[in-house]
Short mmCIF file of C-alpha atoms in Angstrom, two decimals:
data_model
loop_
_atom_site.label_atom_id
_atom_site.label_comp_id
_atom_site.label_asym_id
_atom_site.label_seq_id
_atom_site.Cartn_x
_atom_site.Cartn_y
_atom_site.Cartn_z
CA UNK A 51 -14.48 4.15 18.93
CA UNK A 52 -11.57 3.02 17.62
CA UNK A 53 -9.87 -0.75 16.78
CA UNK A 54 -8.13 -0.19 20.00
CA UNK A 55 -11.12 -0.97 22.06
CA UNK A 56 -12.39 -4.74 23.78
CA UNK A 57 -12.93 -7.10 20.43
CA UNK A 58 -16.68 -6.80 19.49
CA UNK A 59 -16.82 -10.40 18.17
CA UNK A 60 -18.85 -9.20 15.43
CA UNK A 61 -21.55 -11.42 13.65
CA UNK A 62 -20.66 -9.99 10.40
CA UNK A 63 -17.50 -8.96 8.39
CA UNK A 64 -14.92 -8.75 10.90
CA UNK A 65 -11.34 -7.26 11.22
CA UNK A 66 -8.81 -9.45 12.53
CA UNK A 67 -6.80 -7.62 15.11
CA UNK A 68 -3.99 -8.82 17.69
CA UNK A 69 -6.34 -7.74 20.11
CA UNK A 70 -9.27 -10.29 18.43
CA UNK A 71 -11.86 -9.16 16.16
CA UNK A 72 -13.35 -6.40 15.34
CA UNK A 73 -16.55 -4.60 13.78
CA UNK A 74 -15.33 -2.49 10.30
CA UNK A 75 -16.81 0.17 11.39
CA UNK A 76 -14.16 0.55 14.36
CA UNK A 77 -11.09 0.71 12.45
CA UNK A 78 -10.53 4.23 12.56
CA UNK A 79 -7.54 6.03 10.41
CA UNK A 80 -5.89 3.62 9.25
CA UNK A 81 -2.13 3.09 7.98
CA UNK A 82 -2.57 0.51 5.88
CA UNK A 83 0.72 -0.81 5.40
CA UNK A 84 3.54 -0.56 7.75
CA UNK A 85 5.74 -2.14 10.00
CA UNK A 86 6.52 -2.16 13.61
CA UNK A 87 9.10 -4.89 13.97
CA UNK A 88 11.20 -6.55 10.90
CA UNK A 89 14.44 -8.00 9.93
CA UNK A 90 15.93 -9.33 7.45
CA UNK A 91 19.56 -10.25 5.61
CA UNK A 92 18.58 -8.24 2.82
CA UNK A 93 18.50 -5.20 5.34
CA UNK A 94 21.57 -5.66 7.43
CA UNK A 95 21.70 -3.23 10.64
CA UNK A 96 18.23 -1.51 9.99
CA UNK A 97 16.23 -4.02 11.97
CA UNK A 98 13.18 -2.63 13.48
CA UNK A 99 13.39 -5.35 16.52
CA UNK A 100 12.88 -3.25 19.78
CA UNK A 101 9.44 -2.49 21.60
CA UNK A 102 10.60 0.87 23.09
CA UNK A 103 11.33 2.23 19.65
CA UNK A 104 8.16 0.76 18.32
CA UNK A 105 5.56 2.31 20.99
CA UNK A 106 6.96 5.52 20.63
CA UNK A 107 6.12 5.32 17.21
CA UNK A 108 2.61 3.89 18.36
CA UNK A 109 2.04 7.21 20.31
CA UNK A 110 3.42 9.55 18.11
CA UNK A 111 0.87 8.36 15.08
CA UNK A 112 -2.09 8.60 17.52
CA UNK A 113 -1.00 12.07 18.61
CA UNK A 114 -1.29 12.73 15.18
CA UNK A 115 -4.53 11.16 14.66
CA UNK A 116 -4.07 7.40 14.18
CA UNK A 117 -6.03 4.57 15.35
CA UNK A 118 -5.05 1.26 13.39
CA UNK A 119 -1.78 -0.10 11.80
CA UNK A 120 -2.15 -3.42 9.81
CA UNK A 121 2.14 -4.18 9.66
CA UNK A 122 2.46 -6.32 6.85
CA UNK A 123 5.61 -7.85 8.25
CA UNK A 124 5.20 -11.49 7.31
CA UNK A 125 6.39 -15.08 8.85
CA UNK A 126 10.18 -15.40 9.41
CA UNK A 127 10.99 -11.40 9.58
CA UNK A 128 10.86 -10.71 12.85
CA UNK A 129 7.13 -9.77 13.50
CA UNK A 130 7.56 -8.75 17.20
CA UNK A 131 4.16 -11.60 18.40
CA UNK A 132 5.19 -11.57 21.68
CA UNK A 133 4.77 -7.42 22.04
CA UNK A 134 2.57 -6.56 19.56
CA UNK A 135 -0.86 -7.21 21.75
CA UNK A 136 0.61 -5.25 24.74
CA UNK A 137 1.83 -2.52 22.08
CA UNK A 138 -1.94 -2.33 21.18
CA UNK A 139 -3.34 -2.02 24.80
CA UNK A 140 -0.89 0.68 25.87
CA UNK A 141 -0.98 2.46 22.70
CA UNK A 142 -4.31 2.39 22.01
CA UNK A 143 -3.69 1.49 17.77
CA UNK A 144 -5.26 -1.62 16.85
CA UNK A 145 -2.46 -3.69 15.00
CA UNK A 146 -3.52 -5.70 12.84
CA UNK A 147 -0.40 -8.45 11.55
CA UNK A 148 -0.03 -10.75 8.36
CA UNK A 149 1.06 -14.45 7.94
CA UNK A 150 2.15 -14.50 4.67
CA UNK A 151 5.94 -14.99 3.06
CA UNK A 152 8.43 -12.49 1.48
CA UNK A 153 10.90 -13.14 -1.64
CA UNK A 154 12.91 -15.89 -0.60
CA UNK A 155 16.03 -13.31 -0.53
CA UNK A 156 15.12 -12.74 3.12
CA UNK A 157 15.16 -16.10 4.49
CA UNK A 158 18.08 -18.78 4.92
CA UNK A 159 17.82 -21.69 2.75
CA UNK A 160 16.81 -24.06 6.00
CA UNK A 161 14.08 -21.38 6.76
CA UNK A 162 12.06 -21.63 3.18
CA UNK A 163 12.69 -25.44 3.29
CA UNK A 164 10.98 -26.49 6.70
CA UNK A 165 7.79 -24.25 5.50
CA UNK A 166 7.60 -25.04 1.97
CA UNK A 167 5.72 -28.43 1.70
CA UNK A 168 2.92 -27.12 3.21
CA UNK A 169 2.78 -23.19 3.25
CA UNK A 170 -0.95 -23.26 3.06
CA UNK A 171 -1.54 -25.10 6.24
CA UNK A 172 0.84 -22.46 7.88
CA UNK A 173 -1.06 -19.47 6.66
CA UNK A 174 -4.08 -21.05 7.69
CA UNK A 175 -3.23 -21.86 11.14
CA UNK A 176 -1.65 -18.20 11.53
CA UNK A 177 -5.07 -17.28 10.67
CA UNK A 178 -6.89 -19.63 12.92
CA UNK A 179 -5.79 -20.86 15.64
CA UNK A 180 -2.92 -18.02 16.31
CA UNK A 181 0.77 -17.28 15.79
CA UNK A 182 3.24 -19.44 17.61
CA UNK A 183 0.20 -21.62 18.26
CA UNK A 184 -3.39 -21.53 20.32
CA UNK A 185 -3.74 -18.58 22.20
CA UNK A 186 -1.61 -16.49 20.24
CA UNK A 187 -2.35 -13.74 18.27
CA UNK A 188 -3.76 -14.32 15.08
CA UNK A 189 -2.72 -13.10 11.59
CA UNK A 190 -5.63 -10.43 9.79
CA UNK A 191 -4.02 -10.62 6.20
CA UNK A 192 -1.83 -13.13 4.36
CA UNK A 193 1.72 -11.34 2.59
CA UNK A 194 3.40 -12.42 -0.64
CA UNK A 195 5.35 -10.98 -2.94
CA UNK A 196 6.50 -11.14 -6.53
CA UNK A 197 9.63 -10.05 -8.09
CA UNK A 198 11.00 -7.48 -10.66
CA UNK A 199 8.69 -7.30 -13.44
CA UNK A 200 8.24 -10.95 -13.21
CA UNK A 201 6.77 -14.30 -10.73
CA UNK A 202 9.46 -16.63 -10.68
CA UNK A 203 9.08 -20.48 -9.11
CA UNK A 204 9.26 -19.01 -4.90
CA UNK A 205 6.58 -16.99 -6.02
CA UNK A 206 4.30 -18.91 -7.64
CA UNK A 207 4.53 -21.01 -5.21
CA UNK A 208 3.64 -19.15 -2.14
CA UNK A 209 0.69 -17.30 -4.12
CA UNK A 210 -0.71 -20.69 -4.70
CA UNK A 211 -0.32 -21.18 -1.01
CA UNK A 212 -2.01 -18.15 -0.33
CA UNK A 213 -4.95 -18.46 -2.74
CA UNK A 214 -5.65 -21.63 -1.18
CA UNK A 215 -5.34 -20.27 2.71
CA UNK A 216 -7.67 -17.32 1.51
CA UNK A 217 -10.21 -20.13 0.38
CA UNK A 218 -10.01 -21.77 3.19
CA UNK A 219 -10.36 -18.50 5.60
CA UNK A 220 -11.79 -15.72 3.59
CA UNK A 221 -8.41 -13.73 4.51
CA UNK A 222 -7.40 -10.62 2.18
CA UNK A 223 -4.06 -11.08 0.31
CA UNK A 224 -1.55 -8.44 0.13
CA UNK A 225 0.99 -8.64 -2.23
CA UNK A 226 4.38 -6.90 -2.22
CA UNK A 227 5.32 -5.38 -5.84
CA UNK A 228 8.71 -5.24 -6.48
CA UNK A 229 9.38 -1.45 -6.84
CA UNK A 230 5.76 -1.15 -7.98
CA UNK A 231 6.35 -3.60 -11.11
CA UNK A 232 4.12 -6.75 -11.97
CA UNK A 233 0.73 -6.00 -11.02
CA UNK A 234 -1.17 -7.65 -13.74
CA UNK A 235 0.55 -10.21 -14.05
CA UNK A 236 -0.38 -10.77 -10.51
CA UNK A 237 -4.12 -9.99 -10.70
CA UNK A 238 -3.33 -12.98 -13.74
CA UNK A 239 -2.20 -15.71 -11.15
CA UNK A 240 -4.17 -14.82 -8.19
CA UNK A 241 -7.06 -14.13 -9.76
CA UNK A 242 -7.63 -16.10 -13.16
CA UNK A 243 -5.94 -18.74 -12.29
CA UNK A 244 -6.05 -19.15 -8.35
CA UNK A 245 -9.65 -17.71 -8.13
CA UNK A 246 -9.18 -15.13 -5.55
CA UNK A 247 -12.20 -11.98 -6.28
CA UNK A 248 -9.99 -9.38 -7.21
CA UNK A 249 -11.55 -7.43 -4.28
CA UNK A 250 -9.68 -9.88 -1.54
CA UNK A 251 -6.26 -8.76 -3.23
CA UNK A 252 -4.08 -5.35 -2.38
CA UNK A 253 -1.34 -4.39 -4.52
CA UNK A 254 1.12 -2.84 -2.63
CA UNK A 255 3.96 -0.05 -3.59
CA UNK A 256 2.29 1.08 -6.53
CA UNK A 257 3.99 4.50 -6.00
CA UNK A 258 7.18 3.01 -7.21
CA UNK A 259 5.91 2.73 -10.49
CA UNK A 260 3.71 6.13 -11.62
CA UNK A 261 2.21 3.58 -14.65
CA UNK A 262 -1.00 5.26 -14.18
CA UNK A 263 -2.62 2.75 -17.14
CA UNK A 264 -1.71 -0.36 -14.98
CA UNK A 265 -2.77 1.76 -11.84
CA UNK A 266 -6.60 2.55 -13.65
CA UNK A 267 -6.20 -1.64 -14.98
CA UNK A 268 -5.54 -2.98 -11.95
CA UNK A 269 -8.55 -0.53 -10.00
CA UNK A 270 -11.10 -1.39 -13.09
CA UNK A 271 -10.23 -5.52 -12.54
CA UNK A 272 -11.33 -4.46 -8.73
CA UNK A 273 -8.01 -4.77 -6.64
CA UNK A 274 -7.63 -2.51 -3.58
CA UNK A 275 -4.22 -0.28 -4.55
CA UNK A 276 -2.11 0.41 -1.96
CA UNK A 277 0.31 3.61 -2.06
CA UNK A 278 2.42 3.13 0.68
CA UNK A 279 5.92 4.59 0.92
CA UNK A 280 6.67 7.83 2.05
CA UNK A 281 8.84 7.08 4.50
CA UNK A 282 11.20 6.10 1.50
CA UNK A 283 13.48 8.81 0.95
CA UNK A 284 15.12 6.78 -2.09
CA UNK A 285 11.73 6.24 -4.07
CA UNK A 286 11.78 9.83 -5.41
CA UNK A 287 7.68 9.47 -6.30
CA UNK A 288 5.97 11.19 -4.18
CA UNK A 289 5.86 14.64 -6.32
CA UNK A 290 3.64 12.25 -8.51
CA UNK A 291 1.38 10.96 -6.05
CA UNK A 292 -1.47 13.79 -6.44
CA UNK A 293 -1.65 13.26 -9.95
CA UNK A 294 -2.14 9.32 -9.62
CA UNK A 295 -4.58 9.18 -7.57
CA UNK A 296 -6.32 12.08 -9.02
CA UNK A 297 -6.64 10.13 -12.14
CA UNK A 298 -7.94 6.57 -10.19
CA UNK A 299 -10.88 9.27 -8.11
CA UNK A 300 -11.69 10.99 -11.48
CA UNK A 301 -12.46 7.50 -13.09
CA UNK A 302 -14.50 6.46 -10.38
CA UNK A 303 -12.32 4.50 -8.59
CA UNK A 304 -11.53 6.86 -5.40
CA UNK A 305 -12.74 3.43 -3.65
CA UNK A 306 -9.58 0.91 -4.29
CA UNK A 307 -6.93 3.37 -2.56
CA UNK A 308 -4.95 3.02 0.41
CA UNK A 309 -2.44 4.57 2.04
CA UNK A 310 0.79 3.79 3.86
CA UNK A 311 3.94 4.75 5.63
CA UNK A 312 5.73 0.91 4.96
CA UNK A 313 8.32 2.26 7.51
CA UNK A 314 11.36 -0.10 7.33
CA UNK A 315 14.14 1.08 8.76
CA UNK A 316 15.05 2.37 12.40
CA UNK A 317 16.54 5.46 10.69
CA UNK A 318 13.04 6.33 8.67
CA UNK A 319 10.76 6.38 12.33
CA UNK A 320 9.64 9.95 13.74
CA UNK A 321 11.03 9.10 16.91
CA UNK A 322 14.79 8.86 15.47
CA UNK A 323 14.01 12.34 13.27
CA UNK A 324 12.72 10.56 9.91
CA UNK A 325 8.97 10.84 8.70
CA UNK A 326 7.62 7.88 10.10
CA UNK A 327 4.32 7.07 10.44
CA UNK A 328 3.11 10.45 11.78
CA UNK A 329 4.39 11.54 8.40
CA UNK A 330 1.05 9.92 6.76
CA UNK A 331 -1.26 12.12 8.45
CA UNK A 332 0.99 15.71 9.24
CA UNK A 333 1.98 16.15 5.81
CA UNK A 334 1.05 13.17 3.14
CA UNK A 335 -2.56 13.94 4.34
CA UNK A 336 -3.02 17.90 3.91
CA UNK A 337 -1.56 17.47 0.35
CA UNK A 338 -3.87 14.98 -1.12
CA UNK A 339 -6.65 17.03 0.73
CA UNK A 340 -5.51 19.53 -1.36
CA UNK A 341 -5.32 17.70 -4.51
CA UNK A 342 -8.80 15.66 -4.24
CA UNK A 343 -10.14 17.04 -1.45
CA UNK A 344 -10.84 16.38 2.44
CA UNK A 345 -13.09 14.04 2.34
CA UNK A 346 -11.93 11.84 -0.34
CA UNK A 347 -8.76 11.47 1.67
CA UNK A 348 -10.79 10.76 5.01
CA UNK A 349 -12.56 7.87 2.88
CA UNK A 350 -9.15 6.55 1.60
CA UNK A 351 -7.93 6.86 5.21
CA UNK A 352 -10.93 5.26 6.93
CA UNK A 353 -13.32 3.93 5.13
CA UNK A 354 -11.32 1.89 2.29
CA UNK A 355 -9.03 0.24 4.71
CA UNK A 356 -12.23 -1.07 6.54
CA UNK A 357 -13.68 -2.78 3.66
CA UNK A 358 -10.40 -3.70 2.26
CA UNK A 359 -9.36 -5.75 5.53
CA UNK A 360 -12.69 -6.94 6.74
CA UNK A 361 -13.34 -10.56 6.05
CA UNK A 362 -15.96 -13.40 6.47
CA UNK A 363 -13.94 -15.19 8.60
CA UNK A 364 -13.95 -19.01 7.78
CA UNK A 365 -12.18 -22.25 8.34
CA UNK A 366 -12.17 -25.34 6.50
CA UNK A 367 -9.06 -27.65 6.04
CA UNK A 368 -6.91 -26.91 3.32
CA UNK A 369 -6.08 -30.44 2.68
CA UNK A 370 -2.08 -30.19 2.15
#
């Protein structure tokens, strides 16, 4: 069964779907890291911000053998709340969504400044009590990001925010590496200083940046690493991809990768002739198969994502 099913209410580790939550076990194939709706200044005229567009996509990665999406899109970019729990039912993908906040490139001034003084209690609620408020549906994953080789102040600031809504929730924390640059320094913050087990943190886009010493680094401190990007014809790395993840499985760490489509632009979706997230499992797939065989790739696909996103939900107040 799939995470497109009734929510389970599990006892146990759970998966936090629009849908409600789920057992781990139901996930399915998973594309870890994508994105249904988004927007954003720093992307003018690629918004991904209509449903039509966004179920076809839906059914095209189930026809190719797709059950979950977990869209990383975070607060303020457009996350499409008010579709994405009919997109599920009709579809038949369990989406999983993120609270969570980008660079501070993609928001107005006014935006970051009505959410900064107390970022944690956002996440938290997001997390809770739902999106938009009770009822809504509720966030499975908090999103940050850092910057170019480097954490400046907007940074630090919503990691700290995060650490302290994962404390408060048990929520895993994916984190958005600028062109694949910065992960230990990240794994620094969020885990030696903030606390967070290095298992509750995903480092995402490590594709951009073939470093495979920071890649083995960053899987021997116990981070999930997320590849996620093929869908992005101007991040000329996926010739490498086989290789680096060859080199995580054959030190033993076959069990920290995910993979992704991170599908950002109307242009890059199947439907409108670009790989999209069908692309994952047609093509991306096969060739890994190839490289470290079938069911390697069925574990990164299936049984990785499950642990990676599975938490013991919690609640306590955050006290900002």
């Amino acid at each position: 069964m799939g995470a497109s099913g009734p929510a389970t209410h599990p006892t146990g580790p759970a998966i936090r779907t629009v849908l409600g939550d789920i057992a781990p076990a139901d996930l399915g194939i998973c594309d870890a890291h994508d994105h249904l709706f988004l927007r954003s200044p720093q992307l003018p005229g690629q918004e991904l911000d209509e449903a039509g567009p966004a179920a076809a996509e839906l059914a095209a990665f189930r026809a190719a053998g797709g059950a979950a999406v977990v869209q990383w899109t975070p607060y303020g970019m457009g996350r499409g709340i008010a579709e994405l729990p009919r997109l599920a039912r009709e579809s038949g993908i369990g989406i999983v969504t993120a609270t969570g906040l980008h660079q501070a490139a993609h928001y107005a001034p006014e935006a970051l400044e009505r959410v900064h003084a107390d970022l944690a209690g956002l996440f938290v609620a997001e997390l809770t009590e739902g999106i938009g408020g009770s009822g809504g549906p509720r966030a499975g994953m908090i999103k940050v990001a850092g910057g170019f080789h480097s954490l400046d102040g907007h940074a630090r600031h919503t990691m700290a925010a995060a650490a302290e809504a994962h404390h408060a929730t048990g929520a895993v924390i994916g984190v958005h590496l600028e062109l694949g640059t910065g992960a230990l320094d990240v794994l620094d913050l969020l885990c030696g200083e903030l606390g967070i087990p290095p298992g509750r943190v995903i480092l995402g886009h490590l594709n951009r940046s073939p470093d495979l010493t920071v890649h083995r680094l960053a899987a021997e401190a116990g981070a999930y690493l997320a590849f996620d990007g093929p869908s992005r014809a101007h991040h000329a790395t996926d010739w490498r991809l086989p290789d680096a993840l060859a080199a995580l499985a054959d030190a033993g760490h076959g069990d920290r990768i995910l993979l992704g489509g991170d599908t950002t632009a109307a242009g890059a979706r199947s439907v409108n002739g670009g790989p999209g997230m069908p692309h994952l499992l047609r093509r991306l797939g096969p060739r890994l198969a190839h490289a470290l065989g079938k069911d390697l790739v069925t574990r990164i696909l299936t049984a990785n994502p499950a642990r990676a996103f599975a938490a013991d939900w919690r609640w306590a107040a955050t006290g900002s």
